[in-house]
Amino acid sequence: MVTDVAADRTRVLEAADRLFNARGVQAVGMDAVRAAAGVPLKRLYAAFPSKDALVVAVLQRRSGTWDAGIAAASATAASPRERLLAVYDFLGEWFRSDDFRGCAFINAFGELGGVSPAVADAVRAQKESFQRYVAGLVEELGAPPALATQLALLAEGAQTTAAIGDAPEVAEHARAAAGTLIDAVLAAPTA
């Protein structure tokens, strides 16, 4: 029985993620998720008592996928500078994927952030996690902490611009800007 519950939960999360990504959170009802997942409505609500709970679970799952992707992209880089730039390489691959519809966190916040504190909190947690990750790489680089915020802003802006403009090459522009910024910060005299 536990395996059935876990399998149902996984099917529901996968179906909801696909549907939310393709159509938006508000356009997808729980019945559509149930049908796509192939689980009875009673089991759907047993796993996720509300749509907000389902959206938060989808975002948490996406956060894990994002973290793993960023870490994998950075893992083979030889230096802290290259690990920072690998973030933009990861973005470039993602922007070119068939299912890229922009950042799920930004999209969910735009749809529900003002009315769902749980969704807003999940989005903020992911954005803070990404900021901490970049900050750790900036610290390894020996650069001032403000650089982390600047580089994260480049990544966030690239996600939005790539989605709205259907322009995957934005990742390469953001990577070039990040490289220029890193080099300028490292070359600046320390006070």
Short mmCIF file of N, CA and C in Angstrom, two decimals:
data_model
loop_
_atom_site.label_atom_id
_atom_site.label_comp_id
_atom_site.label_asym_id
_atom_site.label_seq_id
_atom_site.Cartn_x
_atom_site.Cartn_y
_atom_site.Cartn_z
N MET A 1 0.83 -1.20 0.00
CA MET A 1 0.00 0.00 0.00
C MET A 1 0.86 1.26 0.00
N VAL A 2 1.94 1.27 0.78
CA VAL A 2 2.82 2.44 0.82
C VAL A 2 3.38 2.72 -0.57
N THR A 3 3.75 1.66 -1.30
CA THR A 3 4.29 1.82 -2.64
C THR A 3 3.24 2.44 -3.56
N ASP A 4 1.98 2.02 -3.44
CA ASP A 4 0.90 2.58 -4.25
C ASP A 4 0.74 4.07 -3.96
N VAL A 5 0.80 4.45 -2.70
CA VAL A 5 0.66 5.86 -2.31
C VAL A 5 1.82 6.66 -2.87
N ALA A 6 3.03 6.15 -2.75
CA ALA A 6 4.21 6.85 -3.28
C ALA A 6 4.14 6.93 -4.80
N ALA A 7 3.72 5.85 -5.44
CA ALA A 7 3.60 5.86 -6.90
C ALA A 7 2.52 6.84 -7.35
N ASP A 8 1.40 6.87 -6.64
CA ASP A 8 0.33 7.83 -6.97
C ASP A 8 0.84 9.26 -6.81
N ARG A 9 1.54 9.50 -5.73
CA ARG A 9 2.08 10.85 -5.47
C ARG A 9 3.02 11.27 -6.60
N THR A 10 3.88 10.36 -7.01
CA THR A 10 4.83 10.66 -8.09
C THR A 10 4.09 10.94 -9.39
N ARG A 11 3.09 10.11 -9.71
CA ARG A 11 2.32 10.33 -10.95
C ARG A 11 1.59 11.67 -10.92
N VAL A 12 1.04 12.00 -9.78
CA VAL A 12 0.33 13.29 -9.65
C VAL A 12 1.31 14.45 -9.81
N LEU A 13 2.47 14.37 -9.16
CA LEU A 13 3.46 15.45 -9.28
C LEU A 13 3.93 15.61 -10.72
N GLU A 14 4.21 14.50 -11.38
CA GLU A 14 4.66 14.57 -12.77
C GLU A 14 3.58 15.15 -13.68
N ALA A 15 2.35 14.71 -13.50
CA ALA A 15 1.25 15.21 -14.33
C ALA A 15 1.01 16.69 -14.06
N ALA A 16 0.98 17.08 -12.80
CA ALA A 16 0.75 18.48 -12.46
C ALA A 16 1.87 19.36 -13.00
N ASP A 17 3.09 18.91 -12.88
CA ASP A 17 4.23 19.69 -13.39
C ASP A 17 4.09 19.91 -14.89
N ARG A 18 3.79 18.84 -15.63
CA ARG A 18 3.62 18.98 -17.09
C ARG A 18 2.49 19.94 -17.43
N LEU A 19 1.35 19.77 -16.76
CA LEU A 19 0.20 20.61 -17.05
C LEU A 19 0.43 22.07 -16.65
N PHE A 20 0.97 22.29 -15.46
CA PHE A 20 1.24 23.66 -15.01
C PHE A 20 2.23 24.34 -15.95
N ASN A 21 3.25 23.60 -16.37
CA ASN A 21 4.26 24.17 -17.25
C ASN A 21 3.66 24.53 -18.61
N ALA A 22 2.80 23.68 -19.13
CA ALA A 22 2.23 23.90 -20.46
C ALA A 22 1.12 24.94 -20.47
N ARG A 23 0.29 24.96 -19.40
CA ARG A 23 -0.92 25.79 -19.46
C ARG A 23 -1.00 26.86 -18.40
N GLY A 24 -0.15 26.78 -17.38
CA GLY A 24 -0.26 27.72 -16.26
C GLY A 24 -1.00 27.07 -15.11
N VAL A 25 -0.71 27.53 -13.92
CA VAL A 25 -1.29 26.92 -12.73
C VAL A 25 -2.80 27.16 -12.65
N GLN A 26 -3.22 28.39 -12.85
CA GLN A 26 -4.64 28.70 -12.68
C GLN A 26 -5.52 28.06 -13.75
N ALA A 27 -4.97 27.76 -14.90
CA ALA A 27 -5.76 27.16 -15.99
C ALA A 27 -5.97 25.66 -15.80
N VAL A 28 -5.29 25.07 -14.83
CA VAL A 28 -5.35 23.62 -14.62
C VAL A 28 -6.10 23.32 -13.33
N GLY A 29 -7.20 22.60 -13.45
CA GLY A 29 -7.95 22.19 -12.27
C GLY A 29 -7.48 20.85 -11.74
N MET A 30 -7.90 20.54 -10.55
CA MET A 30 -7.51 19.27 -9.93
C MET A 30 -8.05 18.08 -10.71
N ASP A 31 -9.20 18.22 -11.36
CA ASP A 31 -9.74 17.11 -12.14
C ASP A 31 -8.85 16.82 -13.35
N ALA A 32 -8.29 17.85 -13.96
CA ALA A 32 -7.36 17.65 -15.09
C ALA A 32 -6.10 16.94 -14.62
N VAL A 33 -5.62 17.30 -13.44
CA VAL A 33 -4.45 16.63 -12.88
C VAL A 33 -4.77 15.17 -12.60
N ARG A 34 -5.94 14.93 -12.02
CA ARG A 34 -6.36 13.56 -11.71
C ARG A 34 -6.41 12.73 -12.98
N ALA A 35 -7.01 13.27 -14.02
CA ALA A 35 -7.14 12.53 -15.27
C ALA A 35 -5.77 12.26 -15.89
N ALA A 36 -4.90 13.24 -15.89
CA ALA A 36 -3.57 13.07 -16.49
C ALA A 36 -2.72 12.09 -15.69
N ALA A 37 -2.93 12.07 -14.38
CA ALA A 37 -2.15 11.16 -13.52
C ALA A 37 -2.75 9.76 -13.47
N GLY A 38 -4.03 9.64 -13.81
CA GLY A 38 -4.69 8.34 -13.76
C GLY A 38 -4.91 7.83 -12.35
N VAL A 39 -5.21 8.73 -11.45
CA VAL A 39 -5.50 8.33 -10.06
C VAL A 39 -6.90 8.82 -9.69
N PRO A 40 -7.56 8.10 -8.81
CA PRO A 40 -8.87 8.56 -8.35
C PRO A 40 -8.75 9.90 -7.60
N LEU A 41 -9.79 10.70 -7.71
CA LEU A 41 -9.79 12.03 -7.07
C LEU A 41 -9.57 11.91 -5.56
N LYS A 42 -10.13 10.88 -4.95
CA LYS A 42 -9.98 10.69 -3.51
C LYS A 42 -8.50 10.51 -3.14
N ARG A 43 -7.75 9.74 -3.94
CA ARG A 43 -6.31 9.54 -3.68
C ARG A 43 -5.52 10.81 -3.95
N LEU A 44 -5.94 11.55 -4.96
CA LEU A 44 -5.28 12.83 -5.25
C LEU A 44 -5.38 13.75 -4.04
N TYR A 45 -6.58 13.88 -3.51
CA TYR A 45 -6.77 14.76 -2.35
C TYR A 45 -6.18 14.19 -1.07
N ALA A 46 -6.01 12.88 -1.00
CA ALA A 46 -5.34 12.29 0.16
C ALA A 46 -3.86 12.68 0.15
N ALA A 47 -3.27 12.74 -1.03
CA ALA A 47 -1.86 13.11 -1.15
C ALA A 47 -1.67 14.61 -1.08
N PHE A 48 -2.60 15.37 -1.65
CA PHE A 48 -2.50 16.83 -1.72
C PHE A 48 -3.87 17.41 -1.37
N PRO A 49 -4.05 17.81 -0.12
CA PRO A 49 -5.38 18.23 0.33
C PRO A 49 -5.91 19.51 -0.33
N SER A 50 -5.04 20.25 -1.02
CA SER A 50 -5.48 21.46 -1.70
C SER A 50 -4.61 21.68 -2.93
N LYS A 51 -5.10 22.54 -3.81
CA LYS A 51 -4.30 22.86 -4.99
C LYS A 51 -3.02 23.58 -4.58
N ASP A 52 -3.09 24.45 -3.59
CA ASP A 52 -1.88 25.12 -3.09
C ASP A 52 -0.84 24.11 -2.64
N ALA A 53 -1.29 23.07 -1.94
CA ALA A 53 -0.36 22.03 -1.46
C ALA A 53 0.29 21.33 -2.66
N LEU A 54 -0.47 21.10 -3.70
CA LEU A 54 0.06 20.46 -4.90
C LEU A 54 1.05 21.39 -5.61
N VAL A 55 0.71 22.66 -5.74
CA VAL A 55 1.61 23.62 -6.39
C VAL A 55 2.92 23.71 -5.61
N VAL A 56 2.85 23.79 -4.30
CA VAL A 56 4.06 23.86 -3.48
C VAL A 56 4.90 22.60 -3.66
N ALA A 57 4.27 21.44 -3.69
CA ALA A 57 5.02 20.18 -3.88
C ALA A 57 5.68 20.14 -5.26
N VAL A 58 5.00 20.62 -6.28
CA VAL A 58 5.58 20.68 -7.62
C VAL A 58 6.79 21.62 -7.62
N LEU A 59 6.65 22.77 -6.97
CA LEU A 59 7.77 23.72 -6.90
C LEU A 59 8.95 23.13 -6.12
N GLN A 60 8.68 22.43 -5.04
CA GLN A 60 9.76 21.80 -4.27
C GLN A 60 10.47 20.75 -5.12
N ARG A 61 9.72 20.00 -5.89
CA ARG A 61 10.31 19.01 -6.79
C ARG A 61 11.16 19.70 -7.85
N ARG A 62 10.64 20.77 -8.41
CA ARG A 62 11.40 21.54 -9.41
C ARG A 62 12.67 22.13 -8.80
N SER A 63 12.59 22.54 -7.56
CA SER A 63 13.77 23.10 -6.89
C SER A 63 14.87 22.06 -6.81
N GLY A 64 14.51 20.84 -6.48
CA GLY A 64 15.50 19.76 -6.45
C GLY A 64 16.11 19.51 -7.82
N THR A 65 15.28 19.54 -8.85
CA THR A 65 15.77 19.35 -10.22
C THR A 65 16.71 20.48 -10.61
N TRP A 66 16.33 21.70 -10.29
CA TRP A 66 17.16 22.88 -10.58
C TRP A 66 18.51 22.76 -9.87
N ASP A 67 18.47 22.48 -8.57
CA ASP A 67 19.71 22.38 -7.79
C ASP A 67 20.64 21.31 -8.37
N ALA A 68 20.08 20.17 -8.72
CA ALA A 68 20.88 19.08 -9.28
C ALA A 68 21.47 19.48 -10.64
N GLY A 69 20.70 20.16 -11.46
CA GLY A 69 21.18 20.59 -12.77
C GLY A 69 22.30 21.60 -12.67
N ILE A 70 22.14 22.57 -11.80
CA ILE A 70 23.18 23.59 -11.60
C ILE A 70 24.45 22.94 -11.05
N ALA A 71 24.29 22.08 -10.08
CA ALA A 71 25.45 21.40 -9.48
C ALA A 71 26.17 20.54 -10.51
N ALA A 72 25.42 19.82 -11.33
CA ALA A 72 26.03 18.98 -12.36
C ALA A 72 26.77 19.82 -13.39
N ALA A 73 26.20 20.94 -13.77
CA ALA A 73 26.85 21.82 -14.75
C ALA A 73 28.16 22.39 -14.20
N SER A 74 28.17 22.68 -12.93
CA SER A 74 29.35 23.28 -12.30
C SER A 74 30.39 22.25 -11.87
N ALA A 75 29.98 21.01 -11.73
CA ALA A 75 30.86 19.98 -11.15
C ALA A 75 32.15 19.76 -11.92
N THR A 76 32.12 19.87 -13.21
CA THR A 76 33.31 19.57 -14.01
C THR A 76 34.18 20.80 -14.28
N ALA A 77 33.72 21.96 -13.85
CA ALA A 77 34.49 23.19 -14.08
C ALA A 77 35.74 23.19 -13.19
N ALA A 78 36.82 23.70 -13.74
CA ALA A 78 38.12 23.61 -13.07
C ALA A 78 38.37 24.72 -12.05
N SER A 79 37.61 25.80 -12.10
CA SER A 79 37.89 26.93 -11.20
C SER A 79 36.58 27.54 -10.73
N PRO A 80 36.63 28.32 -9.64
CA PRO A 80 35.41 29.00 -9.20
C PRO A 80 34.80 29.90 -10.29
N ARG A 81 35.65 30.58 -11.05
CA ARG A 81 35.15 31.44 -12.15
C ARG A 81 34.38 30.58 -13.16
N GLU A 82 34.94 29.46 -13.54
CA GLU A 82 34.28 28.59 -14.52
C GLU A 82 33.02 27.96 -13.94
N ARG A 83 33.01 27.68 -12.63
CA ARG A 83 31.80 27.14 -12.00
C ARG A 83 30.68 28.18 -12.04
N LEU A 84 31.03 29.44 -11.83
CA LEU A 84 30.02 30.50 -11.92
C LEU A 84 29.48 30.60 -13.35
N LEU A 85 30.36 30.56 -14.32
CA LEU A 85 29.93 30.67 -15.72
C LEU A 85 29.15 29.44 -16.18
N ALA A 86 29.39 28.30 -15.54
CA ALA A 86 28.65 27.08 -15.89
C ALA A 86 27.16 27.22 -15.60
N VAL A 87 26.80 28.09 -14.68
CA VAL A 87 25.38 28.35 -14.41
C VAL A 87 24.70 28.80 -15.70
N TYR A 88 25.35 29.66 -16.44
CA TYR A 88 24.77 30.20 -17.68
C TYR A 88 24.79 29.15 -18.80
N ASP A 89 25.76 28.24 -18.76
CA ASP A 89 25.76 27.12 -19.70
C ASP A 89 24.54 26.23 -19.44
N PHE A 90 24.27 25.99 -18.17
CA PHE A 90 23.08 25.22 -17.78
C PHE A 90 21.82 25.91 -18.30
N LEU A 91 21.75 27.23 -18.12
CA LEU A 91 20.59 27.97 -18.60
C LEU A 91 20.44 27.82 -20.11
N GLY A 92 21.55 27.90 -20.83
CA GLY A 92 21.50 27.78 -22.29
C GLY A 92 20.91 26.45 -22.73
N GLU A 93 21.31 25.37 -22.08
CA GLU A 93 20.75 24.06 -22.41
C GLU A 93 19.26 24.00 -22.09
N TRP A 94 18.90 24.53 -20.94
CA TRP A 94 17.50 24.53 -20.51
C TRP A 94 16.65 25.36 -21.47
N PHE A 95 17.14 26.54 -21.85
CA PHE A 95 16.36 27.42 -22.73
C PHE A 95 16.08 26.76 -24.08
N ARG A 96 16.93 25.82 -24.47
CA ARG A 96 16.76 25.15 -25.76
C ARG A 96 15.93 23.86 -25.65
N SER A 97 15.51 23.51 -24.46
CA SER A 97 14.71 22.29 -24.31
C SER A 97 13.29 22.54 -24.83
N ASP A 98 12.65 21.48 -25.29
CA ASP A 98 11.31 21.59 -25.88
C ASP A 98 10.25 22.07 -24.89
N ASP A 99 10.46 21.82 -23.61
CA ASP A 99 9.43 22.18 -22.63
C ASP A 99 9.76 23.47 -21.86
N PHE A 100 10.73 24.26 -22.34
CA PHE A 100 11.04 25.51 -21.65
C PHE A 100 9.91 26.51 -21.83
N ARG A 101 9.33 26.94 -20.74
CA ARG A 101 8.26 27.94 -20.73
C ARG A 101 8.58 29.05 -19.73
N GLY A 102 9.85 29.20 -19.41
CA GLY A 102 10.25 30.18 -18.40
C GLY A 102 10.42 29.50 -17.06
N CYS A 103 10.76 30.29 -16.10
CA CYS A 103 11.00 29.80 -14.75
C CYS A 103 9.67 29.47 -14.07
N ALA A 104 9.51 28.24 -13.65
CA ALA A 104 8.27 27.81 -12.98
C ALA A 104 8.02 28.61 -11.72
N PHE A 105 9.08 29.03 -11.04
CA PHE A 105 8.95 29.78 -9.79
C PHE A 105 8.44 31.19 -10.08
N ILE A 106 9.03 31.84 -11.07
CA ILE A 106 8.57 33.18 -11.45
C ILE A 106 7.14 33.11 -11.97
N ASN A 107 6.85 32.10 -12.78
CA ASN A 107 5.50 31.94 -13.33
C ASN A 107 4.48 31.71 -12.21
N ALA A 108 4.80 30.83 -11.28
CA ALA A 108 3.87 30.55 -10.18
C ALA A 108 3.69 31.77 -9.29
N PHE A 109 4.78 32.50 -9.05
CA PHE A 109 4.67 33.70 -8.23
C PHE A 109 3.78 34.73 -8.94
N GLY A 110 3.95 34.87 -10.24
CA GLY A 110 3.12 35.80 -11.00
C GLY A 110 1.64 35.45 -10.94
N GLU A 111 1.35 34.17 -10.94
CA GLU A 111 -0.05 33.73 -10.91
C GLU A 111 -0.63 33.73 -9.50
N LEU A 112 0.16 33.29 -8.52
CA LEU A 112 -0.41 33.02 -7.19
C LEU A 112 0.29 33.70 -6.02
N GLY A 113 1.43 34.35 -6.28
CA GLY A 113 2.21 34.92 -5.18
C GLY A 113 1.46 35.90 -4.32
N GLY A 114 0.53 36.65 -4.91
CA GLY A 114 -0.23 37.63 -4.15
C GLY A 114 -1.38 37.05 -3.35
N VAL A 115 -1.78 35.83 -3.68
CA VAL A 115 -2.95 35.25 -3.00
C VAL A 115 -2.63 33.97 -2.24
N SER A 116 -1.44 33.43 -2.43
CA SER A 116 -1.07 32.19 -1.75
C SER A 116 0.26 32.36 -1.03
N PRO A 117 0.20 32.60 0.28
CA PRO A 117 1.45 32.73 1.03
C PRO A 117 2.33 31.48 0.93
N ALA A 118 1.74 30.31 0.83
CA ALA A 118 2.53 29.08 0.74
C ALA A 118 3.32 29.03 -0.58
N VAL A 119 2.69 29.43 -1.67
CA VAL A 119 3.38 29.46 -2.96
C VAL A 119 4.46 30.54 -2.93
N ALA A 120 4.13 31.71 -2.42
CA ALA A 120 5.12 32.80 -2.33
C ALA A 120 6.32 32.34 -1.50
N ASP A 121 6.08 31.66 -0.40
CA ASP A 121 7.18 31.17 0.45
C ASP A 121 8.04 30.15 -0.29
N ALA A 122 7.40 29.24 -1.04
CA ALA A 122 8.16 28.23 -1.79
C ALA A 122 9.03 28.88 -2.85
N VAL A 123 8.49 29.89 -3.52
CA VAL A 123 9.26 30.60 -4.55
C VAL A 123 10.43 31.34 -3.90
N ARG A 124 10.16 32.04 -2.82
CA ARG A 124 11.24 32.78 -2.13
C ARG A 124 12.32 31.82 -1.64
N ALA A 125 11.93 30.68 -1.14
CA ALA A 125 12.91 29.70 -0.65
C ALA A 125 13.83 29.24 -1.78
N GLN A 126 13.27 28.99 -2.96
CA GLN A 126 14.09 28.56 -4.09
C GLN A 126 15.02 29.68 -4.54
N LYS A 127 14.53 30.89 -4.62
CA LYS A 127 15.36 32.01 -5.07
C LYS A 127 16.47 32.28 -4.05
N GLU A 128 16.18 32.16 -2.77
CA GLU A 128 17.20 32.33 -1.74
C GLU A 128 18.24 31.21 -1.81
N SER A 129 17.80 30.00 -2.10
CA SER A 129 18.72 28.88 -2.24
C SER A 129 19.68 29.10 -3.40
N PHE A 130 19.17 29.57 -4.52
CA PHE A 130 20.02 29.86 -5.67
C PHE A 130 21.01 30.97 -5.33
N GLN A 131 20.53 31.99 -4.65
CA GLN A 131 21.41 33.10 -4.24
C GLN A 131 22.53 32.58 -3.33
N ARG A 132 22.20 31.69 -2.41
CA ARG A 132 23.24 31.11 -1.52
C ARG A 132 24.24 30.29 -2.31
N TYR A 133 23.76 29.55 -3.29
CA TYR A 133 24.65 28.75 -4.12
C TYR A 133 25.65 29.65 -4.85
N VAL A 134 25.13 30.69 -5.50
CA VAL A 134 26.01 31.62 -6.21
C VAL A 134 26.95 32.31 -5.22
N ALA A 135 26.44 32.68 -4.06
CA ALA A 135 27.28 33.33 -3.04
C ALA A 135 28.43 32.42 -2.61
N GLY A 136 28.17 31.13 -2.51
CA GLY A 136 29.24 30.19 -2.16
C GLY A 136 30.33 30.15 -3.23
N LEU A 137 29.93 30.18 -4.49
CA LEU A 137 30.91 30.20 -5.58
C LEU A 137 31.68 31.52 -5.60
N VAL A 138 30.99 32.61 -5.32
CA VAL A 138 31.65 33.92 -5.28
C VAL A 138 32.66 33.95 -4.13
N GLU A 139 32.31 33.36 -3.01
CA GLU A 139 33.24 33.29 -1.88
C GLU A 139 34.47 32.48 -2.25
N GLU A 140 34.27 31.33 -2.93
CA GLU A 140 35.41 30.53 -3.40
C GLU A 140 36.31 31.34 -4.32
N LEU A 141 35.71 32.21 -5.10
CA LEU A 141 36.44 33.05 -6.05
C LEU A 141 37.25 34.13 -5.32
N GLY A 142 36.84 34.44 -4.10
CA GLY A 142 37.51 35.49 -3.34
C GLY A 142 37.03 36.88 -3.72
N ALA A 143 35.83 36.95 -4.27
CA ALA A 143 35.26 38.23 -4.70
C ALA A 143 34.30 38.76 -3.64
N PRO A 144 33.99 40.05 -3.71
CA PRO A 144 33.05 40.64 -2.74
C PRO A 144 31.66 40.00 -2.85
N PRO A 145 30.95 39.89 -1.73
CA PRO A 145 29.64 39.25 -1.72
C PRO A 145 28.63 39.88 -2.67
N ALA A 146 28.72 41.17 -2.93
CA ALA A 146 27.76 41.84 -3.82
C ALA A 146 27.76 41.22 -5.22
N LEU A 147 28.88 40.64 -5.61
CA LEU A 147 28.95 40.01 -6.93
C LEU A 147 27.91 38.88 -7.07
N ALA A 148 27.64 38.18 -5.99
CA ALA A 148 26.66 37.08 -6.04
C ALA A 148 25.28 37.60 -6.43
N THR A 149 24.87 38.69 -5.83
CA THR A 149 23.57 39.27 -6.16
C THR A 149 23.54 39.69 -7.63
N GLN A 150 24.60 40.31 -8.09
CA GLN A 150 24.67 40.77 -9.47
C GLN A 150 24.59 39.60 -10.45
N LEU A 151 25.33 38.53 -10.17
CA LEU A 151 25.32 37.36 -11.06
C LEU A 151 23.98 36.64 -11.03
N ALA A 152 23.36 36.57 -9.86
CA ALA A 152 22.04 35.94 -9.76
C ALA A 152 21.00 36.76 -10.54
N LEU A 153 21.11 38.08 -10.48
CA LEU A 153 20.20 38.92 -11.25
C LEU A 153 20.35 38.69 -12.75
N LEU A 154 21.57 38.51 -13.20
CA LEU A 154 21.79 38.19 -14.62
C LEU A 154 21.09 36.88 -14.99
N ALA A 155 21.20 35.88 -14.14
CA ALA A 155 20.57 34.59 -14.42
C ALA A 155 19.06 34.70 -14.40
N GLU A 156 18.51 35.41 -13.42
CA GLU A 156 17.06 35.57 -13.33
C GLU A 156 16.53 36.35 -14.53
N GLY A 157 17.22 37.42 -14.89
CA GLY A 157 16.80 38.21 -16.04
C GLY A 157 16.88 37.42 -17.34
N ALA A 158 17.89 36.58 -17.45
CA ALA A 158 18.03 35.75 -18.65
C ALA A 158 16.85 34.79 -18.78
N GLN A 159 16.41 34.22 -17.66
CA GLN A 159 15.28 33.29 -17.70
C GLN A 159 14.03 33.98 -18.22
N THR A 160 13.76 35.15 -17.70
CA THR A 160 12.56 35.88 -18.10
C THR A 160 12.66 36.32 -19.56
N THR A 161 13.81 36.86 -19.94
CA THR A 161 13.99 37.36 -21.30
C THR A 161 13.92 36.22 -22.31
N ALA A 162 14.53 35.09 -21.99
CA ALA A 162 14.50 33.94 -22.90
C ALA A 162 13.07 33.44 -23.10
N ALA A 163 12.30 33.41 -22.04
CA ALA A 163 10.93 32.91 -22.13
C ALA A 163 10.04 33.88 -22.91
N ILE A 164 10.10 35.14 -22.58
CA ILE A 164 9.22 36.12 -23.22
C ILE A 164 9.60 36.32 -24.69
N GLY A 165 10.90 36.38 -24.94
CA GLY A 165 11.36 36.65 -26.30
C GLY A 165 11.62 35.42 -27.14
N ASP A 166 11.37 34.24 -26.57
CA ASP A 166 11.69 32.99 -27.26
C ASP A 166 13.10 33.08 -27.83
N ALA A 167 14.03 33.44 -26.93
CA ALA A 167 15.40 33.75 -27.34
C ALA A 167 16.41 32.97 -26.50
N PRO A 168 16.66 31.71 -26.83
CA PRO A 168 17.58 30.91 -26.02
C PRO A 168 19.01 31.46 -26.00
N GLU A 169 19.38 32.23 -27.01
CA GLU A 169 20.74 32.78 -27.06
C GLU A 169 21.00 33.79 -25.95
N VAL A 170 19.97 34.20 -25.25
CA VAL A 170 20.12 35.12 -24.12
C VAL A 170 21.10 34.55 -23.09
N ALA A 171 21.13 33.25 -22.95
CA ALA A 171 22.05 32.62 -21.99
C ALA A 171 23.50 32.95 -22.32
N GLU A 172 23.85 32.94 -23.60
CA GLU A 172 25.23 33.26 -23.99
C GLU A 172 25.55 34.72 -23.71
N HIS A 173 24.57 35.60 -23.91
CA HIS A 173 24.78 37.02 -23.61
C HIS A 173 24.95 37.22 -22.10
N ALA A 174 24.13 36.54 -21.33
CA ALA A 174 24.25 36.64 -19.87
C ALA A 174 25.58 36.07 -19.40
N ARG A 175 26.03 34.99 -20.02
CA ARG A 175 27.33 34.40 -19.67
C ARG A 175 28.47 35.37 -19.97
N ALA A 176 28.40 36.01 -21.12
CA ALA A 176 29.44 36.98 -21.48
C ALA A 176 29.44 38.16 -20.51
N ALA A 177 28.25 38.64 -20.16
CA ALA A 177 28.15 39.74 -19.19
C ALA A 177 28.68 39.31 -17.83
N ALA A 178 28.37 38.08 -17.42
CA ALA A 178 28.87 37.57 -16.14
C ALA A 178 30.39 37.50 -16.15
N GLY A 179 30.97 37.01 -17.24
CA GLY A 179 32.42 36.95 -17.34
C GLY A 179 33.07 38.32 -17.25
N THR A 180 32.48 39.28 -17.94
CA THR A 180 32.99 40.65 -17.89
C THR A 180 32.90 41.22 -16.47
N LEU A 181 31.78 40.98 -15.82
CA LEU A 181 31.57 41.48 -14.46
C LEU A 181 32.56 40.82 -13.49
N ILE A 182 32.72 39.51 -13.59
CA ILE A 182 33.66 38.80 -12.71
C ILE A 182 35.07 39.36 -12.91
N ASP A 183 35.49 39.48 -14.15
CA ASP A 183 36.84 39.97 -14.43
C ASP A 183 37.04 41.40 -13.94
N ALA A 184 36.02 42.24 -14.09
CA ALA A 184 36.13 43.63 -13.64
C ALA A 184 36.24 43.69 -12.11
N VAL A 185 35.46 42.86 -11.43
CA VAL A 185 35.50 42.85 -9.95
C VAL A 185 36.86 42.34 -9.47
N LEU A 186 37.37 41.29 -10.13
CA LEU A 186 38.66 40.75 -9.71
C LEU A 186 39.82 41.69 -10.02
N ALA A 187 39.68 42.50 -11.05
CA ALA A 187 40.74 43.43 -11.44
C ALA A 187 40.70 44.73 -10.64
N ALA A 188 39.58 45.02 -9.98
CA ALA A 188 39.45 46.27 -9.24
C ALA A 188 40.37 46.27 -8.03
N PRO A 189 41.00 47.41 -7.76
CA PRO A 189 41.85 47.49 -6.58
C PRO A 189 41.02 47.33 -5.30
N THR A 190 41.56 46.63 -4.35
CA THR A 190 40.87 46.46 -3.08
C THR A 190 41.16 47.63 -2.16
N ALA A 191 40.16 48.03 -1.42
CA ALA A 191 40.32 49.20 -0.56
C ALA A 191 40.88 48.84 0.78
#
